[in-house]
C-alpha cells in the first residue's frame, strides 16, 4: 500500500467514524440535554473530523511535489501550514463557542474527544495493516543477482 492509499483509506474510514459518532453522540446528547445536546455533539464531531482531515489532506496535497528538488521544504511547509490553520481555527472556535447558550460544553468536549480517539484508532489500524516498508532503496545480500 502506498502512502496516498493509506491516507485515502484514513479519510474514508475517518468519515464513516464521524458519521457513527454523530449518530451515537447526537442521540446521547439529545437524551442528555435535548436539542442543545444534539447540536453540541454534531458541532464537536464536525470540528474533530475537519481538524483531523486537514492533516491527511495536506499530506496528500504536498505529495504532489514528490521527486522534485524542493519536495522536503514544500512538504513540511504545507503540513505545518495546515497545522497552524488547525490551531488558529480551534482557538477561534473555542472562544466563539465558549459561552453560547445553545451549546452544552460537556457534550461538545466529549464528542471532540471521541472523534480524536476514534480517528487515531482508525489511523493506527490502517497503518499497521498497510505493510508499508520502513526503509527504501535497500539492497540485501543476493538481491543484485535477482531480477526485478
CSV table of C-alpha atoms in Angstrom, one decimal:
chain,number,residue,atom,x,y,z
A,1,UNK,CA,0.0,0.0,0.0
A,2,UNK,CA,1.4,3.4,-0.9
A,3,UNK,CA,1.2,6.4,1.3
A,4,UNK,CA,-1.5,8.1,-0.8
A,5,UNK,CA,-3.7,4.9,-0.5
A,6,UNK,CA,-3.1,4.9,3.3
A,7,UNK,CA,-4.2,8.5,3.6
A,8,UNK,CA,-7.2,8.0,1.4
A,9,UNK,CA,-8.3,5.0,3.5
A,10,UNK,CA,-7.8,7.0,6.6
A,11,UNK,CA,-10.0,9.8,5.2
A,12,UNK,CA,-12.7,7.2,4.1
A,13,UNK,CA,-12.8,5.3,7.4
A,14,UNK,CA,-12.5,8.6,9.4
A,15,UNK,CA,-15.6,9.9,7.6
A,16,UNK,CA,-17.5,6.7,8.4
A,17,UNK,CA,-16.3,7.0,12.0
A,18,UNK,CA,-17.5,10.6,12.1
A,19,UNK,CA,-20.9,9.6,10.9
A,20,UNK,CA,-21.1,6.9,13.6
A,21,UNK,CA,-20.0,9.4,16.3
A,22,UNK,CA,-22.5,12.0,15.0
A,23,UNK,CA,-25.4,9.4,15.2
A,24,UNK,CA,-24.4,7.9,18.6
A,25,UNK,CA,-23.2,11.2,20.1
A,26,UNK,CA,-26.1,13.1,18.7
A,27,UNK,CA,-28.5,10.6,20.2
A,28,UNK,CA,-26.9,10.6,23.6
A,29,UNK,CA,-26.6,14.4,23.5
A,30,UNK,CA,-30.3,14.7,22.7
A,31,UNK,CA,-31.1,12.4,25.6
A,32,UNK,CA,-28.9,14.4,28.0
A,33,UNK,CA,-29.9,17.9,27.0
A,34,UNK,CA,-32.4,17.9,24.2
A,35,UNK,CA,-31.7,19.9,21.0
A,36,UNK,CA,-28.8,21.7,22.8
A,37,UNK,CA,-27.0,18.4,23.4
A,38,UNK,CA,-27.7,17.2,19.9
A,39,UNK,CA,-26.3,20.5,18.4
A,40,UNK,CA,-23.2,20.3,20.7
A,41,UNK,CA,-22.5,16.7,19.7
A,42,UNK,CA,-22.8,17.5,15.9
A,43,UNK,CA,-20.6,20.5,16.2
A,44,UNK,CA,-18.0,18.6,18.2
A,45,UNK,CA,-18.0,15.8,15.7
A,46,UNK,CA,-17.6,18.2,12.8
A,47,UNK,CA,-14.8,20.0,14.5
A,48,UNK,CA,-12.8,16.8,15.2
A,49,UNK,CA,-13.2,15.4,11.8
A,50,UNK,CA,-12.4,18.6,10.0
A,51,UNK,CA,-9.2,19.1,12.1
A,52,UNK,CA,-8.1,15.5,11.5
A,53,UNK,CA,-9.0,15.6,7.8
A,54,UNK,CA,-6.8,18.7,7.3
A,55,UNK,CA,-3.7,16.7,8.2
A,56,UNK,CA,-4.4,13.9,5.8
A,57,UNK,CA,-5.5,16.3,3.0
A,58,UNK,CA,-2.4,18.5,3.4
A,59,UNK,CA,-0.1,15.4,3.2
A,60,UNK,CA,-1.9,14.2,0.1
A,61,UNK,CA,-1.6,17.6,-1.5
A,62,UNK,CA,2.0,18.0,-0.5
A,63,UNK,CA,2.9,14.6,-2.0
A,64,UNK,CA,2.2,16.1,-5.5
A,65,UNK,CA,5.7,17.5,-5.4
A,66,UNK,CA,7.4,14.2,-4.7
A,67,UNK,CA,10.5,13.8,-6.7
A,68,UNK,CA,11.2,17.5,-7.1
A,69,UNK,CA,14.3,19.2,-5.7
A,70,UNK,CA,12.1,21.2,-3.3
A,71,UNK,CA,9.9,18.4,-2.1
A,72,UNK,CA,11.1,18.4,1.5
A,73,UNK,CA,10.6,22.1,2.2
A,74,UNK,CA,7.3,22.2,0.3
A,75,UNK,CA,6.1,19.1,2.1
A,76,UNK,CA,6.9,20.5,5.6
A,77,UNK,CA,5.7,24.0,4.7
A,78,UNK,CA,2.3,22.6,3.6
A,79,UNK,CA,1.9,20.2,6.6
A,80,UNK,CA,3.0,22.9,9.1
A,81,UNK,CA,0.8,25.4,7.5
A,82,UNK,CA,-2.2,23.0,7.8
A,83,UNK,CA,-1.3,22.5,11.5
A,84,UNK,CA,-1.2,26.3,12.1
A,85,UNK,CA,-4.5,26.7,10.4
A,86,UNK,CA,-6.0,24.0,12.6
A,87,UNK,CA,-4.5,25.6,15.7
A,88,UNK,CA,-5.8,29.1,14.9
A,89,UNK,CA,-9.2,27.7,13.9
A,90,UNK,CA,-9.5,25.7,17.1
A,91,UNK,CA,-8.7,28.8,19.2
A,92,UNK,CA,-11.2,30.9,17.3
A,93,UNK,CA,-14.0,28.3,17.6
A,94,UNK,CA,-13.2,27.8,21.3
A,95,UNK,CA,-13.5,31.5,22.0
A,96,UNK,CA,-16.7,31.9,19.9
A,97,UNK,CA,-18.5,28.8,21.3
A,98,UNK,CA,-17.3,29.2,24.9
A,99,UNK,CA,-20.3,30.9,26.4
A,100,UNK,CA,-23.0,30.2,23.9
A,101,UNK,CA,-26.4,29.4,25.5
A,102,UNK,CA,-27.2,26.8,22.8
A,103,UNK,CA,-24.0,24.7,23.5
A,104,UNK,CA,-23.6,22.1,26.1
A,105,UNK,CA,-19.8,22.3,26.8
A,106,UNK,CA,-19.6,18.7,28.2
A,107,UNK,CA,-21.3,17.1,25.2
A,108,UNK,CA,-19.2,19.2,22.9
A,109,UNK,CA,-16.0,18.2,24.7
A,110,UNK,CA,-16.8,14.5,24.8
A,111,UNK,CA,-17.7,14.4,21.1
A,112,UNK,CA,-14.4,16.1,20.2
A,113,UNK,CA,-12.5,13.6,22.4
A,114,UNK,CA,-14.4,10.7,20.8
A,115,UNK,CA,-13.6,11.9,17.4
A,116,UNK,CA,-9.9,12.4,18.1
A,117,UNK,CA,-9.5,9.0,19.8
A,118,UNK,CA,-11.6,7.3,17.2
A,119,UNK,CA,-9.6,8.9,14.3
A,120,UNK,CA,-6.3,7.9,16.0
A,121,UNK,CA,-7.5,4.4,16.4
A,122,UNK,CA,-8.5,4.2,12.7
A,123,UNK,CA,-5.1,5.6,11.7
A,124,UNK,CA,-3.2,3.0,13.8
A,125,UNK,CA,-5.3,0.1,12.4
A,126,UNK,CA,-4.8,1.3,8.8
A,127,UNK,CA,-1.1,2.0,9.1
A,128,UNK,CA,-0.5,-1.3,10.9
A,129,UNK,CA,-2.2,-3.3,8.2
A,130,UNK,CA,-0.6,-1.3,5.3
A,131,UNK,CA,2.6,-3.3,5.1
A,132,UNK,CA,4.4,-0.1,4.2
A,133,UNK,CA,8.2,-0.7,4.3
A,134,UNK,CA,10.2,1.2,6.9
A,135,UNK,CA,13.1,1.9,4.6
A,136,UNK,CA,13.6,2.2,0.9
A,137,UNK,CA,16.4,1.6,-1.6
A,138,UNK,CA,17.9,-1.2,0.5
A,139,UNK,CA,19.9,-3.9,-1.3
A,140,UNK,CA,20.1,-7.2,0.6
A,141,UNK,CA,22.7,-9.8,0.0
A,142,UNK,CA,21.8,-11.8,-3.1
A,143,UNK,CA,19.5,-9.0,-4.5
A,144,UNK,CA,22.0,-7.9,-7.1
A,145,UNK,CA,21.5,-11.3,-8.9
A,146,UNK,CA,17.8,-11.4,-8.5
A,147,UNK,CA,15.7,-9.9,-11.4
A,148,UNK,CA,13.4,-7.1,-10.6
